[in-house]
Amino acid sequence: MSRVFLVIILSSSFFPRSAAHGALLRAQPLYVNLHKGCEDGHAPVTFRHAVLLNQRKILLSQRSHAGDEAEYAGMVAFAPLDGLATAYRALAAASADDRRARAARAHDLFRQKFAPRHLFERAGVYSSWGLAVAVGT
């Protein structure tokens, strides 16, 4: 059985606030990110990734900076430009249950890794201000 999804290419104008946009965001499970110049390796992961991960979407991106790829390991699938179609077909061929489970794992990992407390700890906010962090917060 062939599955076809609308491929949404993320751009700076992707996130207007409208009812139509909200409907589109709810309807599509898989998003593809291409860098403006289609170059591999240097363009950073953007805020749009956070919006989609919070919406439990599957995100396939053209290769990014190695540091960004490491930060988003397990949350965003990365492929070189010439491998995006193959990677997309593999994700689209998965069952709906498998796609939902993949999106849920990515969402949970994103929420855990980028929770404000963890970001502040990594940035040294608590230690530089002499603050203690309560366990379990």
mmCIF file of N, CA, C and O in Angstrom, residues 45-122:
data_model
loop_
_atom_site.group_PDB
_atom_site.id
_atom_site.type_symbol
_atom_site.label_atom_id
_atom_site.label_comp_id
_atom_site.label_asym_id
_atom_site.label_seq_id
_atom_site.Cartn_x
_atom_site.Cartn_y
_atom_site.Cartn_z
ATOM 1 N N VAL A 45 19.629 23.973 13.416
ATOM 2 C CA VAL A 45 18.247 23.602 13.684
ATOM 3 C C VAL A 45 17.550 24.859 14.195
ATOM 4 O O VAL A 45 18.101 25.607 14.992
ATOM 5 N N THR A 46 16.337 25.104 13.746
ATOM 6 C CA THR A 46 15.660 26.355 14.063
ATOM 7 C C THR A 46 14.539 26.177 15.074
ATOM 8 O O THR A 46 14.167 25.064 15.425
ATOM 9 N N PHE A 47 13.958 27.293 15.482
ATOM 10 C CA PHE A 47 12.843 27.265 16.429
ATOM 11 C C PHE A 47 11.659 26.484 15.868
ATOM 12 O O PHE A 47 10.848 25.957 16.617
ATOM 13 N N ARG A 48 11.539 26.409 14.556
ATOM 14 C CA ARG A 48 10.418 25.668 13.956
ATOM 15 C C ARG A 48 10.457 24.195 14.350
ATOM 16 O O ARG A 48 9.419 23.557 14.468
ATOM 17 N N HIS A 49 11.650 23.666 14.554
ATOM 18 C CA HIS A 49 11.763 22.278 14.991
ATOM 19 C C HIS A 49 11.091 22.100 16.351
ATOM 20 O O HIS A 49 10.397 21.108 16.574
ATOM 21 N N ALA A 50 11.293 23.044 17.242
ATOM 22 C CA ALA A 50 10.692 22.949 18.577
ATOM 23 C C ALA A 50 9.176 22.958 18.486
ATOM 24 O O ALA A 50 8.499 22.183 19.181
ATOM 25 N N VAL A 51 8.629 23.789 17.639
ATOM 26 C CA VAL A 51 7.166 23.852 17.475
ATOM 27 C C VAL A 51 6.641 22.502 17.004
ATOM 28 O O VAL A 51 5.664 21.969 17.550
ATOM 29 N N LEU A 52 7.277 21.923 16.026
ATOM 30 C CA LEU A 52 6.810 20.645 15.480
ATOM 31 C C LEU A 52 7.018 19.497 16.466
ATOM 32 O O LEU A 52 6.146 18.629 16.600
ATOM 33 N N LEU A 53 8.141 19.467 17.159
ATOM 34 C CA LEU A 53 8.358 18.412 18.152
ATOM 35 C C LEU A 53 7.342 18.513 19.284
ATOM 36 O O LEU A 53 6.852 17.492 19.776
ATOM 37 N N ASN A 54 6.998 19.717 19.681
ATOM 38 C CA ASN A 54 5.963 19.887 20.711
ATOM 39 C C ASN A 54 4.593 19.448 20.222
ATOM 40 O O ASN A 54 3.725 19.121 21.040
ATOM 41 N N GLN A 55 4.381 19.428 18.920
ATOM 42 C CA GLN A 55 3.113 18.980 18.335
ATOM 43 C C GLN A 55 3.137 17.487 17.996
ATOM 44 O O GLN A 55 2.247 16.991 17.325
ATOM 45 N N ARG A 56 4.195 16.793 18.431
ATOM 46 C CA ARG A 56 4.350 15.355 18.178
ATOM 47 C C ARG A 56 4.373 15.043 16.671
ATOM 48 O O ARG A 56 3.694 14.129 16.207
ATOM 49 N N LYS A 57 5.180 15.771 15.950
ATOM 50 C CA LYS A 57 5.348 15.548 14.517
ATOM 51 C C LYS A 57 6.679 14.878 14.262
ATOM 52 O O LYS A 57 7.631 15.015 15.036
ATOM 53 N N ILE A 58 6.758 14.136 13.164
ATOM 54 C CA ILE A 58 8.009 13.533 12.735
ATOM 55 C C ILE A 58 8.715 14.558 11.866
ATOM 56 O O ILE A 58 8.119 15.145 10.967
ATOM 57 N N LEU A 59 9.980 14.750 12.141
ATOM 58 C CA LEU A 59 10.739 15.773 11.443
ATOM 59 C C LEU A 59 11.954 15.150 10.768
ATOM 60 O O LEU A 59 12.787 14.519 11.418
ATOM 61 N N LEU A 60 12.022 15.315 9.465
ATOM 62 C CA LEU A 60 13.152 14.884 8.659
ATOM 63 C C LEU A 60 13.838 16.144 8.168
ATOM 64 O O LEU A 60 13.194 17.004 7.567
ATOM 65 N N SER A 61 15.125 16.258 8.414
ATOM 66 C CA SER A 61 15.846 17.468 8.052
ATOM 67 C C SER A 61 17.069 17.148 7.223
ATOM 68 O O SER A 61 17.731 16.122 7.427
ATOM 69 N N GLN A 62 17.355 18.054 6.329
ATOM 70 C CA GLN A 62 18.624 18.014 5.635
ATOM 71 C C GLN A 62 19.722 18.132 6.694
ATOM 72 O O GLN A 62 19.518 18.734 7.750
ATOM 73 N N ARG A 63 20.878 17.527 6.422
ATOM 74 C CA ARG A 63 21.987 17.547 7.383
ATOM 75 C C ARG A 63 22.248 18.956 7.875
ATOM 76 O O ARG A 63 22.136 19.917 7.135
ATOM 77 N N SER A 64 22.573 19.072 9.162
ATOM 78 C CA SER A 64 22.829 20.354 9.808
ATOM 79 C C SER A 64 24.211 20.346 10.425
ATOM 80 O O SER A 64 24.962 19.386 10.269
ATOM 81 N N HIS A 65 24.517 21.378 11.171
ATOM 82 C CA HIS A 65 25.773 21.446 11.911
ATOM 83 C C HIS A 65 25.855 20.220 12.818
ATOM 84 O O HIS A 65 24.856 19.812 13.423
ATOM 85 N N ALA A 66 27.040 19.643 12.923
ATOM 86 C CA ALA A 66 27.223 18.428 13.718
ATOM 87 C C ALA A 66 26.756 18.605 15.162
ATOM 88 O O ALA A 66 26.172 17.683 15.755
ATOM 89 N N GLY A 67 26.979 19.778 15.731
ATOM 90 C CA GLY A 67 26.532 20.034 17.102
ATOM 91 C C GLY A 67 25.019 20.012 17.228
ATOM 92 O O GLY A 67 24.473 19.487 18.200
ATOM 93 N N ASP A 68 24.333 20.574 16.237
ATOM 94 C CA ASP A 68 22.868 20.549 16.250
ATOM 95 C C ASP A 68 22.353 19.121 16.084
ATOM 96 O O ASP A 68 21.393 18.707 16.742
ATOM 97 N N GLU A 69 22.979 18.373 15.197
ATOM 98 C CA GLU A 69 22.552 16.988 15.008
ATOM 99 C C GLU A 69 22.725 16.186 16.296
ATOM 100 O O GLU A 69 21.868 15.378 16.650
ATOM 101 N N ALA A 70 23.805 16.426 17.014
ATOM 102 C CA ALA A 70 24.021 15.731 18.293
ATOM 103 C C ALA A 70 22.959 16.139 19.311
ATOM 104 O O ALA A 70 22.427 15.292 20.038
ATOM 105 N N GLU A 71 22.643 17.435 19.376
ATOM 106 C CA GLU A 71 21.622 17.917 20.318
ATOM 107 C C GLU A 71 20.255 17.303 20.034
ATOM 108 O O GLU A 71 19.478 17.063 20.948
ATOM 109 N N TYR A 72 19.945 17.082 18.770
ATOM 110 C CA TYR A 72 18.620 16.606 18.376
ATOM 111 C C TYR A 72 18.602 15.124 18.007
ATOM 112 O O TYR A 72 17.632 14.644 17.413
ATOM 113 N N ALA A 73 19.639 14.387 18.380
ATOM 114 C CA ALA A 73 19.680 12.944 18.119
ATOM 115 C C ALA A 73 18.468 12.274 18.756
ATOM 116 O O ALA A 73 18.134 12.547 19.902
ATOM 117 N N GLY A 74 17.799 11.444 18.002
ATOM 118 C CA GLY A 74 16.617 10.754 18.496
ATOM 119 C C GLY A 74 15.335 11.562 18.388
ATOM 120 O O GLY A 74 14.252 11.053 18.639
ATOM 121 N N MET A 75 15.467 12.827 18.000
ATOM 122 C CA MET A 75 14.288 13.699 17.873
ATOM 123 C C MET A 75 14.025 14.079 16.422
ATOM 124 O O MET A 75 12.874 14.209 16.017
ATOM 125 N N VAL A 76 15.081 14.300 15.665
ATOM 126 C CA VAL A 76 14.983 14.700 14.264
ATOM 127 C C VAL A 76 15.802 13.707 13.455
ATOM 128 O O VAL A 76 16.924 13.374 13.833
ATOM 129 N N ALA A 77 15.243 13.225 12.355
ATOM 130 C CA ALA A 77 15.990 12.365 11.442
ATOM 131 C C ALA A 77 16.740 13.276 10.467
ATOM 132 O O ALA A 77 16.136 14.159 9.870
ATOM 133 N N PHE A 78 18.046 13.077 10.337
ATOM 134 C CA PHE A 78 18.857 13.893 9.440
ATOM 135 C C PHE A 78 19.335 13.046 8.270
ATOM 136 O O PHE A 78 19.694 11.877 8.441
ATOM 137 N N ALA A 79 19.346 13.654 7.088
ATOM 138 C CA ALA A 79 19.840 12.975 5.887
ATOM 139 C C ALA A 79 20.453 14.025 4.961
ATOM 140 O O ALA A 79 20.018 15.169 4.955
ATOM 141 N N PRO A 80 21.438 13.610 4.162
ATOM 142 C CA PRO A 80 21.972 14.559 3.183
ATOM 143 C C PRO A 80 20.914 14.843 2.126
ATOM 144 O O PRO A 80 19.966 14.071 1.947
ATOM 145 N N LEU A 81 21.073 15.940 1.421
ATOM 146 C CA LEU A 81 20.096 16.344 0.419
ATOM 147 C C LEU A 81 19.788 15.216 -0.555
ATOM 148 O O LEU A 81 18.618 14.941 -0.839
ATOM 149 N N ASP A 82 20.818 14.518 -1.029
ATOM 150 C CA ASP A 82 20.574 13.452 -2.007
ATOM 151 C C ASP A 82 19.999 12.180 -1.377
ATOM 152 O O ASP A 82 19.657 11.243 -2.082
ATOM 153 N N GLY A 83 19.859 12.158 -0.056
ATOM 154 C CA GLY A 83 19.258 11.010 0.622
ATOM 155 C C GLY A 83 17.900 11.298 1.241
ATOM 156 O O GLY A 83 17.288 10.420 1.856
ATOM 157 N N LEU A 84 17.405 12.531 1.090
ATOM 158 C CA LEU A 84 16.127 12.895 1.712
ATOM 159 C C LEU A 84 14.958 12.089 1.167
ATOM 160 O O LEU A 84 14.078 11.670 1.919
ATOM 161 N N ALA A 85 14.913 11.876 -0.126
ATOM 162 C CA ALA A 85 13.786 11.141 -0.716
ATOM 163 C C ALA A 85 13.738 9.713 -0.177
ATOM 164 O O ALA A 85 12.667 9.212 0.176
ATOM 165 N N THR A 86 14.888 9.064 -0.086
ATOM 166 C CA THR A 86 14.937 7.700 0.447
ATOM 167 C C THR A 86 14.521 7.678 1.911
ATOM 168 O O THR A 86 13.732 6.815 2.333
ATOM 169 N N ALA A 87 15.032 8.623 2.694
ATOM 170 C CA ALA A 87 14.672 8.693 4.113
ATOM 171 C C ALA A 87 13.189 8.988 4.278
ATOM 172 O O ALA A 87 12.517 8.400 5.137
ATOM 173 N N TYR A 88 12.649 9.861 3.440
ATOM 174 C CA TYR A 88 11.223 10.184 3.489
ATOM 175 C C TYR A 88 10.388 8.946 3.182
ATOM 176 O O TYR A 88 9.423 8.647 3.890
ATOM 177 N N ARG A 89 10.745 8.227 2.135
ATOM 178 C CA ARG A 89 9.976 7.030 1.771
ATOM 179 C C ARG A 89 9.971 6.012 2.911
ATOM 180 O O ARG A 89 8.956 5.377 3.182
ATOM 181 N N ALA A 90 11.104 5.867 3.596
ATOM 182 C CA ALA A 90 11.174 4.927 4.723
ATOM 183 C C ALA A 90 10.249 5.363 5.858
ATOM 184 O O ALA A 90 9.530 4.535 6.434
ATOM 185 N N LEU A 91 10.249 6.645 6.180
ATOM 186 C CA LEU A 91 9.367 7.140 7.243
ATOM 187 C C LEU A 91 7.900 7.027 6.839
ATOM 188 O O LEU A 91 7.045 6.644 7.643
ATOM 189 N N ALA A 92 7.592 7.352 5.598
ATOM 190 C CA ALA A 92 6.209 7.305 5.122
ATOM 191 C C ALA A 92 5.691 5.872 5.026
ATOM 192 O O ALA A 92 4.485 5.640 5.165
ATOM 193 N N ALA A 93 6.579 4.911 4.804
ATOM 194 C CA ALA A 93 6.166 3.514 4.671
ATOM 195 C C ALA A 93 5.838 2.863 6.011
ATOM 196 O O ALA A 93 5.209 1.808 6.056
ATOM 197 N N ALA A 94 6.244 3.475 7.100
ATOM 198 C CA ALA A 94 5.967 2.919 8.425
ATOM 199 C C ALA A 94 4.461 2.941 8.691
ATOM 200 O O ALA A 94 3.732 3.763 8.133
ATOM 201 N N SER A 95 4.027 2.058 9.544
ATOM 202 C CA SER A 95 2.601 2.031 9.897
ATOM 203 C C SER A 95 2.255 3.289 10.693
ATOM 204 O O SER A 95 3.138 3.938 11.276
ATOM 205 N N ALA A 96 0.989 3.610 10.723
ATOM 206 C CA ALA A 96 0.531 4.777 11.488
ATOM 207 C C ALA A 96 0.910 4.633 12.959
ATOM 208 O O ALA A 96 1.322 5.603 13.600
ATOM 209 N N ASP A 97 0.802 3.419 13.500
ATOM 210 C CA ASP A 97 1.182 3.190 14.896
ATOM 211 C C ASP A 97 2.676 3.431 15.115
ATOM 212 O O ASP A 97 3.078 4.022 16.116
ATOM 213 N N ASP A 98 3.493 2.956 14.175
ATOM 214 C CA ASP A 98 4.929 3.169 14.292
ATOM 215 C C ASP A 98 5.277 4.655 14.207
ATOM 216 O O ASP A 98 6.137 5.141 14.946
ATOM 217 N N ARG A 99 4.606 5.379 13.307
ATOM 218 C CA ARG A 99 4.867 6.819 13.194
ATOM 219 C C ARG A 99 4.450 7.547 14.468
ATOM 220 O O ARG A 99 5.160 8.424 14.950
ATOM 221 N N ARG A 100 3.289 7.179 15.023
ATOM 222 C CA ARG A 100 2.853 7.812 16.270
ATOM 223 C C ARG A 100 3.839 7.529 17.400
ATOM 224 O O ARG A 100 4.166 8.410 18.189
ATOM 225 N N ALA A 101 4.321 6.297 17.484
ATOM 226 C CA ALA A 101 5.275 5.935 18.540
ATOM 227 C C ALA A 101 6.590 6.699 18.356
ATOM 228 O O ALA A 101 7.161 7.191 19.327
ATOM 229 N N ARG A 102 7.054 6.808 17.126
ATOM 230 C CA ARG A 102 8.289 7.559 16.853
ATOM 231 C C ARG A 102 8.127 9.023 17.252
ATOM 232 O O ARG A 102 8.999 9.603 17.892
ATOM 233 N N ALA A 103 6.996 9.603 16.874
ATOM 234 C CA ALA A 103 6.734 11.006 17.205
ATOM 235 C C ALA A 103 6.626 11.201 18.712
ATOM 236 O O ALA A 103 7.127 12.188 19.249
ATOM 237 N N ALA A 104 6.005 10.268 19.401
ATOM 238 C CA ALA A 104 5.870 10.373 20.862
ATOM 239 C C ALA A 104 7.233 10.272 21.545
ATOM 240 O O ALA A 104 7.518 11.023 22.486
ATOM 241 N N ARG A 105 8.099 9.362 21.075
ATOM 242 C CA ARG A 105 9.448 9.244 21.658
ATOM 243 C C ARG A 105 10.239 10.537 21.448
ATOM 244 O O ARG A 105 10.906 11.024 22.362
ATOM 245 N N ALA A 106 10.152 11.075 20.231
ATOM 246 C CA ALA A 106 10.873 12.325 19.940
ATOM 247 C C ALA A 106 10.353 13.462 20.818
ATOM 248 O O ALA A 106 11.128 14.248 21.362
ATOM 249 N N HIS A 107 9.038 13.538 20.966
ATOM 250 C CA HIS A 107 8.422 14.575 21.796
ATOM 251 C C HIS A 107 8.880 14.449 23.247
ATOM 252 O O HIS A 107 9.266 15.436 23.878
ATOM 253 N N ASP A 108 8.829 13.246 23.783
ATOM 254 C CA ASP A 108 9.218 13.029 25.175
ATOM 255 C C ASP A 108 10.695 13.369 25.393
ATOM 256 O O ASP A 108 11.049 14.007 26.394
ATOM 257 N N LEU A 109 11.550 12.959 24.473
ATOM 258 C CA LEU A 109 12.969 13.270 24.585
ATOM 259 C C LEU A 109 13.203 14.775 24.493
ATOM 260 O O LEU A 109 13.981 15.341 25.263
ATOM 261 N N PHE A 110 12.497 15.442 23.590
ATOM 262 C CA PHE A 110 12.614 16.895 23.450
ATOM 263 C C PHE A 110 12.209 17.597 24.743
ATOM 264 O O PHE A 110 12.920 18.468 25.235
ATOM 265 N N ARG A 111 11.065 17.212 25.301
ATOM 266 C CA ARG A 111 10.590 17.843 26.545
ATOM 267 C C ARG A 111 11.565 17.633 27.688
ATOM 268 O O ARG A 111 11.781 18.522 28.507
ATOM 269 N N GLN A 112 12.146 16.445 27.749
ATOM 270 C CA GLN A 112 13.096 16.159 28.820
ATOM 271 C C GLN A 112 14.396 16.936 28.623
ATOM 272 O O GLN A 112 14.873 17.608 29.539
ATOM 273 N N LYS A 113 14.962 16.865 27.443
ATOM 274 C CA LYS A 113 16.270 17.469 27.191
ATOM 275 C C LYS A 113 16.233 18.989 27.218
ATOM 276 O O LYS A 113 17.179 19.622 27.657
ATOM 277 N N PHE A 114 15.129 19.577 26.759
ATOM 278 C CA PHE A 114 15.061 21.029 26.659
ATOM 279 C C PHE A 114 14.119 21.666 27.677
ATOM 280 O O PHE A 114 13.682 22.797 27.502
ATOM 281 N N ALA A 115 13.865 20.957 28.760
ATOM 282 C CA ALA A 115 13.095 21.537 29.856
ATOM 283 C C ALA A 115 13.885 22.719 30.418
ATOM 284 O O ALA A 115 15.123 22.682 30.473
ATOM 285 N N PRO A 116 13.200 23.793 30.824
ATOM 286 C CA PRO A 116 13.923 24.978 31.329
ATOM 287 C C PRO A 116 14.965 24.654 32.398
ATOM 288 O O PRO A 116 16.071 25.187 32.360
ATOM 289 N N ARG A 117 14.635 23.778 33.321
ATOM 290 C CA ARG A 117 15.593 23.452 34.379
ATOM 291 C C ARG A 117 16.897 22.913 33.792
ATOM 292 O O ARG A 117 17.986 23.308 34.195
ATOM 293 N N HIS A 118 16.781 21.999 32.821
ATOM 294 C CA HIS A 118 17.976 21.418 32.212
ATOM 295 C C HIS A 118 18.761 22.453 31.403
ATOM 296 O O HIS A 118 19.990 22.469 31.424
ATOM 297 N N LEU A 119 18.048 23.303 30.708
ATOM 298 C CA LEU A 119 18.727 24.361 29.952
ATOM 299 C C LEU A 119 19.482 25.305 30.880
ATOM 300 O O LEU A 119 20.623 25.685 30.606
ATOM 301 N N PHE A 120 18.842 25.681 31.991
ATOM 302 C CA PHE A 120 19.496 26.577 32.949
ATOM 303 C C PHE A 120 20.716 25.910 33.581
ATOM 304 O O PHE A 120 21.739 26.546 33.798
ATOM 305 N N GLU A 121 20.590 24.616 33.905
ATOM 306 C CA GLU A 121 21.735 23.902 34.471
ATOM 307 C C GLU A 121 22.892 23.883 33.480
ATOM 308 O O GLU A 121 24.038 24.182 33.844
ATOM 309 N N ARG A 122 22.616 23.548 32.224
ATOM 310 C CA ARG A 122 23.661 23.495 31.204
ATOM 311 C C ARG A 122 24.297 24.866 30.970
ATOM 312 O O ARG A 122 25.483 24.964 30.665
#
